[in-house]
mmCIF file of C-alpha atoms in Angstrom:
data_model
loop_
_atom_site.group_PDB
_atom_site.id
_atom_site.type_symbol
_atom_site.label_atom_id
_atom_site.label_comp_id
_atom_site.label_asym_id
_atom_site.label_seq_id
_atom_site.Cartn_x
_atom_site.Cartn_y
_atom_site.Cartn_z
ATOM 1 C CA MET A 1 0.000 0.000 0.000
ATOM 2 C CA LEU A 2 1.366 3.360 -0.965
ATOM 3 C CA ARG A 3 1.551 5.926 1.727
ATOM 4 C CA PRO A 4 1.621 9.474 0.456
ATOM 5 C CA ALA A 5 4.312 11.579 1.940
ATOM 6 C CA ASP A 6 3.887 15.267 2.262
ATOM 7 C CA ARG A 7 7.162 16.115 0.656
ATOM 8 C CA ILE A 8 6.658 18.243 -2.388
ATOM 9 C CA PHE A 9 9.328 19.763 -4.505
ATOM 10 C CA ILE A 10 8.875 22.912 -6.441
ATOM 11 C CA VAL A 11 11.565 24.399 -8.559
ATOM 12 C CA GLY A 12 10.791 27.487 -10.550
ATOM 13 C CA ALA A 13 11.699 28.282 -14.081
ATOM 14 C CA LEU A 14 15.426 28.524 -14.646
ATOM 15 C CA GLY A 15 16.003 26.372 -11.604
ATOM 16 C CA LEU A 16 18.315 24.000 -13.377
ATOM 17 C CA ALA A 17 19.968 26.624 -15.445
ATOM 18 C CA ALA A 18 21.003 28.457 -12.310
ATOM 19 C CA GLN A 19 23.322 25.574 -11.595
ATOM 20 C CA SER A 20 25.593 26.545 -14.415
ATOM 21 C CA GLY A 21 29.207 25.628 -14.344
ATOM 22 C CA VAL A 22 29.060 21.883 -13.985
ATOM 23 C CA ALA A 23 26.696 19.860 -16.044
ATOM 24 C CA HIS A 24 26.978 16.566 -14.352
ATOM 25 C CA HIS A 25 26.547 16.950 -10.640
ATOM 26 C CA SER A 26 25.798 19.549 -8.078
ATOM 27 C CA VAL A 27 28.607 21.967 -7.304
ATOM 28 C CA SER A 28 26.741 23.069 -4.198
ATOM 29 C CA GLY A 29 26.508 19.530 -2.947
ATOM 30 C CA ASN A 30 30.209 18.891 -3.117
ATOM 31 C CA PHE A 31 31.814 22.300 -2.766
ATOM 32 C CA ASP A 32 31.238 25.252 -0.482
ATOM 33 C CA ARG A 33 30.111 28.041 -2.812
ATOM 34 C CA ASP A 34 30.331 30.588 -0.029
ATOM 35 C CA ALA A 35 34.005 29.987 0.608
ATOM 36 C CA ARG A 36 36.920 31.222 -1.481
ATOM 37 C CA HIS A 37 40.454 29.979 -1.201
ATOM 38 C CA ASP A 38 43.586 30.897 -3.150
ATOM 39 C CA ILE A 39 46.325 28.362 -3.684
ATOM 40 C CA THR A 40 49.594 29.086 -5.462
ATOM 41 C CA GLY A 41 51.891 26.371 -6.687
ATOM 42 C CA THR A 42 53.263 24.402 -9.584
ATOM 43 C CA LEU A 43 50.882 22.713 -11.976
ATOM 44 C CA THR A 44 51.836 19.033 -12.058
ATOM 45 C CA ALA A 45 49.005 17.725 -14.248
ATOM 46 C CA PHE A 46 46.119 19.011 -16.341
ATOM 47 C CA HIS A 47 43.512 16.439 -17.345
ATOM 48 C CA LEU A 48 41.075 17.817 -19.905
ATOM 49 C CA ARG A 49 38.242 15.300 -19.978
ATOM 50 C CA ASN A 50 34.598 14.497 -19.264
ATOM 51 C CA PRO A 51 32.680 14.646 -17.043
ATOM 52 C CA HIS A 52 35.244 16.710 -15.149
ATOM 53 C CA SER A 53 38.561 18.226 -15.935
ATOM 54 C CA HIS A 54 41.193 18.261 -13.218
ATOM 55 C CA LEU A 55 44.176 20.369 -12.340
ATOM 56 C CA GLU A 56 46.791 19.003 -9.964
ATOM 57 C CA LEU A 57 48.988 21.418 -8.083
ATOM 58 C CA ASP A 58 51.908 21.118 -5.652
ATOM 59 C CA VAL A 59 51.622 23.874 -3.081
ATOM 60 C CA VAL A 60 54.419 24.720 -0.659
ATOM 61 C CA GLU A 61 52.890 25.423 2.725
ATOM 62 C CA ASP A 62 54.200 27.947 5.253
ATOM 63 C CA ASP A 63 56.016 25.203 7.176
ATOM 64 C CA GLY A 64 57.817 24.054 4.037
ATOM 65 C CA THR A 65 55.794 20.921 3.456
ATOM 66 C CA VAL A 66 54.244 20.331 0.044
ATOM 67 C CA SER A 67 50.528 19.723 -0.316
ATOM 68 C CA HIS A 68 49.156 18.086 -3.439
ATOM 69 C CA TRP A 69 45.851 19.638 -4.527
ATOM 70 C CA LEU A 70 43.249 18.191 -6.872
ATOM 71 C CA VAL A 71 41.105 20.913 -8.404
ATOM 72 C CA GLU A 72 38.015 20.062 -10.430
ATOM 73 C CA TRP A 73 37.020 22.166 -13.424
ATOM 74 C CA GLY A 74 34.337 22.076 -16.107
ATOM 75 C CA THR A 75 33.768 19.333 -18.634
ATOM 76 C CA ARG A 76 36.226 19.196 -21.494
ATOM 77 C CA ASN A 77 33.454 19.934 -23.950
ATOM 78 C CA ASP A 78 32.171 22.959 -22.047
ATOM 79 C CA LEU A 79 35.604 24.493 -21.572
ATOM 80 C CA ILE A 80 36.405 24.126 -25.271
ATOM 81 C CA ARG A 81 32.979 25.287 -26.472
ATOM 82 C CA ARG A 82 33.062 28.352 -24.250
ATOM 83 C CA GLY A 83 36.398 29.420 -25.625
ATOM 84 C CA VAL A 84 38.456 29.149 -22.443
ATOM 85 C CA ASP A 85 42.118 29.725 -23.283
ATOM 86 C CA LEU A 86 43.337 26.267 -22.369
ATOM 87 C CA ASP A 87 46.583 26.480 -24.296
ATOM 88 C CA SER A 88 47.918 28.974 -21.788
ATOM 89 C CA VAL A 89 47.553 26.478 -18.956
ATOM 90 C CA ARG A 90 50.794 24.514 -19.032
ATOM 91 C CA VAL A 91 52.102 21.765 -16.777
ATOM 92 C CA GLY A 92 55.226 22.926 -14.954
ATOM 93 C CA ASP A 93 54.128 26.543 -14.718
ATOM 94 C CA GLU A 94 53.395 28.323 -11.482
ATOM 95 C CA LEU A 95 49.885 29.662 -11.100
ATOM 96 C CA THR A 96 47.313 30.730 -8.550
ATOM 97 C CA ILE A 97 43.902 29.085 -8.469
ATOM 98 C CA THR A 98 40.967 30.725 -6.766
ATOM 99 C CA LEU A 99 38.707 27.850 -5.796
ATOM 100 C CA ILE A 100 35.750 26.858 -3.716
ATOM 101 C CA PRO A 101 36.820 24.079 -1.354
ATOM 102 C CA SER A 102 35.367 20.609 -1.069
ATOM 103 C CA ARG A 103 32.899 20.170 1.757
ATOM 104 C CA ARG A 104 34.379 16.786 2.652
ATOM 105 C CA LEU A 105 37.841 16.343 1.301
ATOM 106 C CA GLU A 106 41.069 18.083 2.203
ATOM 107 C CA HIS A 107 43.095 19.631 -0.605
ATOM 108 C CA VAL A 108 40.243 19.311 -3.091
ATOM 109 C CA GLY A 109 38.375 22.204 -4.678
ATOM 110 C CA TYR A 110 36.551 23.500 -7.724
ATOM 111 C CA ALA A 111 38.345 26.079 -9.879
ATOM 112 C CA ARG A 112 36.862 29.521 -10.356
ATOM 113 C CA VAL A 113 39.782 31.582 -11.627
ATOM 114 C CA LEU A 114 43.284 30.704 -12.764
ATOM 115 C CA THR A 115 45.889 33.462 -12.587
ATOM 116 C CA LEU A 116 49.080 32.694 -14.436
ATOM 117 C CA ALA A 117 52.513 33.911 -13.358
ATOM 118 C CA ASP A 118 52.398 36.806 -15.844
ATOM 119 C CA GLY A 119 49.045 37.947 -14.468
ATOM 120 C CA THR A 120 46.936 36.473 -17.251
ATOM 121 C CA VAL A 121 43.522 35.453 -15.952
ATOM 122 C CA VAL A 122 41.923 32.284 -17.312
ATOM 123 C CA ARG A 123 38.395 31.436 -16.335
ATOM 124 C CA ASP A 124 35.247 29.709 -17.487
ATOM 125 C CA CYS A 125 32.439 32.242 -17.458
ATOM 126 C CA GLY A 126 29.896 29.454 -17.109
ATOM 127 C CA PHE A 127 26.837 28.241 -18.942
ATOM 128 C CA ALA A 128 24.569 31.204 -18.179
ATOM 129 C CA ALA A 129 26.983 33.719 -19.691
ATOM 130 C CA PHE A 130 27.568 31.451 -22.674
ATOM 131 C CA ARG A 131 23.855 31.073 -23.285
ATOM 132 C CA GLU A 132 23.256 34.815 -22.986
ATOM 133 C CA ALA A 133 25.997 35.457 -25.508
ATOM 134 C CA LEU A 134 24.447 32.985 -27.946
ATOM 135 C CA LEU A 135 21.036 34.581 -27.578
ATOM 136 C CA ALA A 136 22.450 38.093 -28.001
ATOM 137 C CA GLY A 137 24.908 37.164 -30.732
ATOM 138 C CA THR A 138 27.780 38.646 -28.740
ATOM 139 C CA GLU A 139 31.040 37.488 -27.205
ATOM 140 C CA VAL A 140 30.939 35.671 -23.887
ATOM 141 C CA GLU A 141 31.484 38.015 -20.961
ATOM 142 C CA CYS A 142 31.853 36.990 -17.365
ATOM 143 C CA GLU A 143 29.066 38.574 -15.394
ATOM 144 C CA GLU A 144 31.080 39.360 -12.321
ATOM 145 C CA PRO A 145 34.684 39.021 -11.304
ATOM 146 C CA ASP A 146 35.364 36.316 -8.777
ATOM 147 C CA ARG A 147 38.368 38.033 -7.347
ATOM 148 C CA MET B 1 20.140 19.982 -40.940
ATOM 149 C CA LYS B 2 20.025 23.533 -39.615
ATOM 150 C CA THR B 3 17.009 25.758 -40.174
ATOM 151 C CA LEU B 4 16.743 29.503 -40.079
ATOM 152 C CA PRO B 5 14.339 31.456 -37.870
ATOM 153 C CA GLY B 6 10.823 31.487 -39.228
ATOM 154 C CA SER B 7 11.738 29.137 -42.015
ATOM 155 C CA ARG B 8 8.891 26.690 -41.507
ATOM 156 C CA THR B 9 7.037 27.573 -44.679
ATOM 157 C CA GLY B 10 10.210 27.587 -46.673
ATOM 158 C CA LEU B 11 11.169 24.253 -45.247
ATOM 159 C CA PHE B 12 7.792 22.831 -46.188
ATOM 160 C CA VAL B 13 8.188 24.067 -49.751
ATOM 161 C CA ALA B 14 11.765 22.875 -49.881
ATOM 162 C CA GLY B 15 10.616 19.495 -48.630
ATOM 163 C CA LEU B 16 8.121 19.232 -51.464
ATOM 164 C CA MET B 17 10.740 20.270 -53.991
ATOM 165 C CA LEU B 18 13.180 17.671 -52.686
ATOM 166 C CA GLY B 19 10.579 14.968 -52.744
ATOM 167 C CA VAL B 20 10.391 14.700 -48.951
ATOM 168 C CA PRO B 21 6.953 13.478 -47.855
ATOM 169 C CA ALA B 22 4.740 16.421 -46.953
ATOM 170 C CA ALA B 23 3.972 15.061 -43.474
ATOM 171 C CA LEU B 24 7.676 14.910 -42.707
ATOM 172 C CA ALA B 25 8.289 18.421 -44.000
ATOM 173 C CA GLU B 26 5.559 19.732 -41.704
ATOM 174 C CA ARG B 27 7.325 18.212 -38.733
ATOM 175 C CA ALA B 28 10.730 19.544 -39.647
ATOM 176 C CA ASP B 29 10.608 22.384 -37.119
ATOM 177 C CA LEU B 30 11.625 19.847 -34.512
ATOM 178 C CA ALA B 31 14.788 19.045 -36.398
ATOM 179 C CA GLY B 32 17.882 20.867 -35.311
ATOM 180 C CA THR B 33 20.269 21.363 -32.435
ATOM 181 C CA TRP B 34 18.937 22.695 -29.156
ATOM 182 C CA LEU B 35 20.235 24.237 -25.945
ATOM 183 C CA GLN B 36 18.331 24.625 -22.717
ATOM 184 C CA LEU B 37 16.749 27.996 -22.016
ATOM 185 C CA SER B 38 14.778 27.173 -18.904
ATOM 186 C CA ALA B 39 13.594 24.311 -16.780
ATOM 187 C CA GLY B 40 10.489 24.369 -14.659
ATOM 188 C CA ARG B 41 9.124 21.637 -12.503
ATOM 189 C CA PRO B 42 5.688 21.384 -11.016
ATOM 190 C CA SER B 43 5.143 19.479 -7.823
ATOM 191 C CA ALA B 44 5.486 15.773 -7.236
ATOM 192 C CA THR B 45 4.315 13.955 -4.151
ATOM 193 C CA LEU B 46 6.544 11.147 -2.978
ATOM 194 C CA THR B 47 5.418 7.810 -1.608
ATOM 195 C CA HIS B 48 6.897 6.552 1.642
ATOM 196 C CA ALA B 49 9.240 4.315 -0.340
ATOM 197 C CA ALA B 50 10.542 7.343 -2.216
ATOM 198 C CA GLU B 51 10.978 9.249 1.032
ATOM 199 C CA GLN B 52 13.186 6.460 2.284
ATOM 200 C CA ALA B 53 15.117 6.296 -0.972
ATOM 201 C CA VAL B 54 15.806 10.021 -0.928
ATOM 202 C CA ALA B 55 16.924 9.867 2.699
ATOM 203 C CA GLU B 56 19.377 7.090 1.865
ATOM 204 C CA TYR B 57 20.734 8.733 -1.300
ATOM 205 C CA VAL B 58 24.415 9.666 -1.079
ATOM 206 C CA PRO B 59 25.449 11.670 -4.155
ATOM 207 C CA LEU B 60 29.095 10.692 -4.194
ATOM 208 C CA ARG B 61 28.217 7.027 -3.796
ATOM 209 C CA ASP B 62 24.962 6.596 -5.661
ATOM 210 C CA ASP B 63 24.977 9.030 -8.587
ATOM 211 C CA PRO B 64 25.104 6.704 -11.613
ATOM 212 C CA ASP B 65 27.250 9.067 -13.628
ATOM 213 C CA LEU B 66 30.090 8.349 -11.213
ATOM 214 C CA ARG B 67 30.117 5.132 -13.230
ATOM 215 C CA CYS B 68 29.618 7.004 -16.512
ATOM 216 C CA LEU B 69 25.957 5.984 -16.637
ATOM 217 C CA PRO B 70 23.151 8.449 -17.369
ATOM 218 C CA PRO B 71 20.802 8.397 -14.346
ATOM 219 C CA SER B 72 17.536 8.597 -16.342
ATOM 220 C CA LEU B 73 15.982 9.984 -19.510
ATOM 221 C CA THR B 74 14.794 13.049 -17.616
ATOM 222 C CA ASN B 75 18.266 13.620 -16.265
ATOM 223 C CA VAL B 76 19.756 13.446 -19.754
ATOM 224 C CA ILE B 77 17.209 15.863 -21.206
ATOM 225 C CA GLY B 78 17.409 18.182 -18.201
ATOM 226 C CA ILE B 79 21.147 18.733 -18.028
ATOM 227 C CA PRO B 80 21.491 22.363 -19.059
ATOM 228 C CA ASP B 81 24.937 22.741 -20.577
ATOM 229 C CA PRO B 82 25.372 20.368 -23.516
ATOM 230 C CA PRO B 83 23.500 20.767 -26.800
ATOM 231 C CA TRP B 84 21.528 17.957 -28.372
ATOM 232 C CA GLU B 85 20.153 17.266 -31.808
ATOM 233 C CA ILE B 86 16.916 15.929 -33.275
ATOM 234 C CA ARG B 87 16.857 14.365 -36.729
ATOM 235 C CA LEU B 88 13.567 13.245 -38.208
ATOM 236 C CA HIS B 89 13.076 10.398 -40.632
ATOM 237 C CA GLU B 90 9.905 8.932 -41.987
ATOM 238 C CA ASP B 91 10.138 5.812 -39.843
ATOM 239 C CA ARG B 92 12.184 6.977 -36.867
ATOM 240 C CA VAL B 93 13.494 9.917 -34.919
ATOM 241 C CA GLU B 94 17.140 10.155 -33.955
ATOM 242 C CA ILE B 95 18.014 12.160 -30.864
ATOM 243 C CA ASP B 96 21.688 12.632 -30.089
ATOM 244 C CA PHE B 97 22.582 13.912 -26.655
ATOM 245 C CA GLU B 98 26.129 14.959 -26.004
ATOM 246 C CA TYR B 99 25.909 14.007 -22.337
ATOM 247 C CA MET B 100 27.189 10.450 -21.896
ATOM 248 C CA ASP B 101 26.945 9.968 -25.676
ATOM 249 C CA VAL B 102 23.282 9.013 -25.432
ATOM 250 C CA ARG B 103 22.147 8.293 -28.995
ATOM 251 C CA ARG B 104 18.452 7.446 -29.153
ATOM 252 C CA ARG B 105 16.913 5.749 -32.149
ATOM 253 C CA VAL B 106 13.161 5.781 -31.645
ATOM 254 C CA PRO B 107 10.848 4.043 -34.127
ATOM 255 C CA LEU B 108 7.828 6.038 -35.277
ATOM 256 C CA ASP B 109 5.076 3.488 -35.299
ATOM 257 C CA PRO B 110 1.659 4.136 -33.763
ATOM 258 C CA GLU B 111 0.905 0.397 -33.920
ATOM 259 C CA LEU B 112 3.952 -0.640 -31.900
ATOM 260 C CA ALA B 113 3.518 -1.286 -28.182
ATOM 261 C CA VAL B 114 6.223 -0.031 -25.832
ATOM 262 C CA GLU B 115 6.786 -3.597 -24.602
ATOM 263 C CA ASP B 116 7.590 -4.672 -28.153
ATOM 264 C CA ALA B 117 9.740 -1.657 -28.980
ATOM 265 C CA PRO B 118 13.514 -1.938 -29.058
ATOM 266 C CA PHE B 119 15.883 -0.583 -26.464
ATOM 267 C CA THR B 120 16.523 2.749 -28.087
ATOM 268 C CA VAL B 121 19.957 3.609 -26.702
ATOM 269 C CA ARG B 122 22.300 0.816 -27.642
ATOM 270 C CA ASP B 123 24.985 1.624 -25.078
ATOM 271 C CA HIS B 124 22.518 2.358 -22.280
ATOM 272 C CA PRO B 125 19.634 -0.137 -22.382
ATOM 273 C CA HIS B 126 18.561 0.945 -18.879
ATOM 274 C CA LEU B 127 17.081 4.035 -20.587
ATOM 275 C CA GLY B 128 14.324 1.769 -21.781
ATOM 276 C CA ARG B 129 12.233 0.782 -24.768
ATOM 277 C CA SER B 130 10.655 3.667 -26.646
ATOM 278 C CA VAL B 131 8.228 4.229 -29.459
ATOM 279 C CA GLY B 132 7.193 7.523 -31.003
ATOM 280 C CA ARG B 133 4.224 8.961 -32.860
ATOM 281 C CA PHE B 134 2.986 12.328 -33.972
ATOM 282 C CA GLU B 135 -0.134 13.946 -32.587
ATOM 283 C CA GLY B 136 -0.453 16.744 -35.096
ATOM 284 C CA GLU B 137 2.854 18.584 -34.839
ATOM 285 C CA VAL B 138 3.647 17.212 -31.393
ATOM 286 C CA LEU B 139 6.114 14.355 -31.245
ATOM 287 C CA VAL B 140 5.109 11.961 -28.476
ATOM 288 C CA ILE B 141 7.529 9.317 -27.227
ATOM 289 C CA ASP B 142 6.406 6.629 -24.799
ATOM 290 C CA THR B 143 9.037 4.735 -22.829
ATOM 291 C CA GLY B 144 8.993 1.801 -20.457
ATOM 292 C CA ASP B 145 11.147 -1.124 -19.290
ATOM 293 C CA VAL B 146 13.690 1.244 -17.765
ATOM 294 C CA GLY B 147 16.293 0.408 -15.157
ATOM 295 C CA ARG B 148 16.292 1.768 -11.651
ATOM 296 C CA GLY B 149 17.712 5.240 -11.555
ATOM 297 C CA TYR B 150 17.174 8.808 -10.520
ATOM 298 C CA VAL B 151 14.879 11.367 -12.057
ATOM 299 C CA ASP B 152 17.231 14.067 -10.862
ATOM 300 C CA THR B 153 20.676 14.178 -9.324
ATOM 301 C CA ARG B 154 20.939 17.921 -8.793
ATOM 302 C CA GLY B 155 19.185 20.617 -6.826
ATOM 303 C CA PRO B 156 16.263 20.156 -4.443
ATOM 304 C CA ALA B 157 15.072 17.048 -6.279
ATOM 305 C CA GLU B 158 18.463 15.387 -5.874
ATOM 306 C CA GLY B 159 18.087 11.656 -5.446
ATOM 307 C CA PHE B 160 14.447 11.435 -6.485
ATOM 308 C CA PRO B 161 14.260 7.815 -7.604
ATOM 309 C CA GLN B 162 12.665 5.922 -10.429
ATOM 310 C CA SER B 163 11.616 2.286 -10.256
ATOM 311 C CA THR B 164 11.679 -0.220 -13.085
ATOM 312 C CA GLY B 165 7.963 0.472 -13.443
ATOM 313 C CA MET B 166 8.482 4.105 -14.440
ATOM 314 C CA ARG B 167 6.711 5.097 -17.652
ATOM 315 C CA TYR B 168 7.651 8.211 -19.553
ATOM 316 C CA GLU B 169 5.568 10.236 -21.950
ATOM 317 C CA GLU B 170 7.706 12.876 -23.661
ATOM 318 C CA ARG B 171 5.987 15.564 -25.709
ATOM 319 C CA TYR B 172 8.047 17.701 -28.088
ATOM 320 C CA ARG B 173 6.582 20.806 -29.686
ATOM 321 C CA ALA B 174 8.512 23.379 -31.714
ATOM 322 C CA ASP B 175 7.572 26.989 -32.290
ATOM 323 C CA GLY B 176 10.063 28.632 -34.592
ATOM 324 C CA ASP B 177 13.394 28.690 -32.793
ATOM 325 C CA ARG B 178 11.962 27.435 -29.539
ATOM 326 C CA LEU B 179 11.370 23.845 -28.510
ATOM 327 C CA TYR B 180 9.103 22.905 -25.624
ATOM 328 C CA VAL B 181 9.493 19.516 -23.998
ATOM 329 C CA GLU B 182 7.153 18.134 -21.391
ATOM 330 C CA ILE B 183 7.933 14.861 -19.666
ATOM 331 C CA ILE B 184 5.108 13.118 -17.848
ATOM 332 C CA HIS B 185 6.283 10.552 -15.304
ATOM 333 C CA THR B 186 4.144 7.711 -14.046
ATOM 334 C CA ASP B 187 5.738 5.598 -11.336
ATOM 335 C CA PRO B 188 3.331 4.467 -8.616
ATOM 336 C CA VAL B 189 6.126 2.865 -6.608
ATOM 337 C CA TYR B 190 7.667 6.251 -5.864
ATOM 338 C CA TYR B 191 5.113 8.927 -6.798
ATOM 339 C CA VAL B 192 1.549 9.209 -5.597
ATOM 340 C CA GLU B 193 0.354 10.473 -8.943
ATOM 341 C CA PRO B 194 1.882 11.249 -12.347
ATOM 342 C CA PHE B 195 3.876 14.449 -12.494
ATOM 343 C CA SER B 196 5.377 16.422 -15.332
ATOM 344 C CA MET B 197 8.552 18.399 -15.843
ATOM 345 C CA SER B 198 8.837 21.023 -18.558
ATOM 346 C CA PHE B 199 11.822 22.401 -20.403
ATOM 347 C CA GLU B 200 12.318 25.132 -22.998
ATOM 348 C CA PHE B 201 15.155 25.062 -25.503
ATOM 349 C CA PHE B 202 16.387 27.402 -28.210
ATOM 350 C CA ARG B 203 17.860 26.557 -31.570
ATOM 351 C CA VAL B 204 21.644 26.816 -31.779
ATOM 352 C CA ASP B 205 24.351 26.319 -34.333
ATOM 353 C CA LEU B 206 26.584 24.127 -32.178
ATOM 354 C CA GLU B 207 28.151 20.762 -32.747
ATOM 355 C CA VAL B 208 27.150 17.828 -30.570
ATOM 356 C CA LEU B 209 30.563 16.619 -29.481
ATOM 357 C CA GLU B 210 31.706 13.202 -28.387
ATOM 358 C CA PHE B 211 31.538 12.940 -24.598
ATOM 359 C CA ASP B 212 33.764 9.922 -24.024
ATOM 360 C CA CYS B 213 33.173 9.751 -20.284
ATOM 361 C CA GLN B 214 36.309 8.797 -18.352
ATOM 362 C CA MET B 215 35.702 6.741 -15.236
ATOM 363 C CA ASP B 216 38.586 8.224 -13.270
ATOM 364 C CA ALA B 217 37.348 11.684 -14.145
ATOM 365 C CA ALA B 218 33.830 10.776 -13.093
ATOM 366 C CA ASN B 219 34.770 9.331 -9.721
ATOM 367 C CA TYR B 220 38.083 10.514 -8.353
ATOM 368 C CA ASP B 221 37.229 10.033 -4.681
ATOM 369 C CA GLU B 222 38.657 6.556 -4.531
ATOM 370 C CA ARG B 223 42.123 7.624 -5.518
ATOM 371 C CA LEU B 224 42.368 10.303 -2.855
#
């Protein structure tokens, strides 16, 4: 016998689209959107793939120890389609990543902004900005700076 | 095939000139590549079994796409970022989703029962058997014999389950450069009554790319 529960979900228009940035699973569920953290180190690996890309970074801590960070990024297809300058992200280079940290795992985060050693900023403006640009027939512009 | 805004009449005429059956030319507005504009969901009331399933759902353990598996048809259609393409033929409709390389091949046959229809995604048979038909200009696809999964894996409906008894009725209607998709879900194991989810898409000139899901990119927890 079915027993009705009183749980009802209501999500308004644009509810899904508001979760731009990662197609496959919830950023909010895994990462703390309200937190921002900068890490600076040497890029040891860059995996451009689906359903997530990953950056790996060795970061020298204040006490001299080295922490190895795993930083998630968008899908390969999204990053390419949105015109993110991926060629400028090179293994062996030093860079700073502004990220939102994992809710559960140490030294894991989701990339928001990459700042290269020469000051070049590389970022994915996200699905909403990409969609707006398509609708308007304009170039993709990030709606707000993250740093 | 790409179409231009407001080209329906032209497409109809072009269809006649090319010898395409008139009925197919009339339906051609559905053909094209689409990107999500909005997603709205009316209410669904869960059964007790669904309440329990939601309470036990752990995203980083249970989300099927950690194993490179699409969680459900609704999940595939509802993912906002990747484009997808509809191609119409006289006897079938082909729908190519970029996400997880879901390539649906749905027969158009009003005489065919869902139970007798083929599994329409070769690489993902858990997405069920489907058969399509036209009701006027509306493409209707009925689906059954699905695997267990999740209607949604994101947002407030995260972990809402589907049983193997879930039946889908998808309704596709185009209006110029807009496509409206309504999905009606019937699953008495988990939902007290049928509920629908609606999506709006706009026509784009984008390529549906290969997804090629990588397991160690889908689930990296275990190597940490």
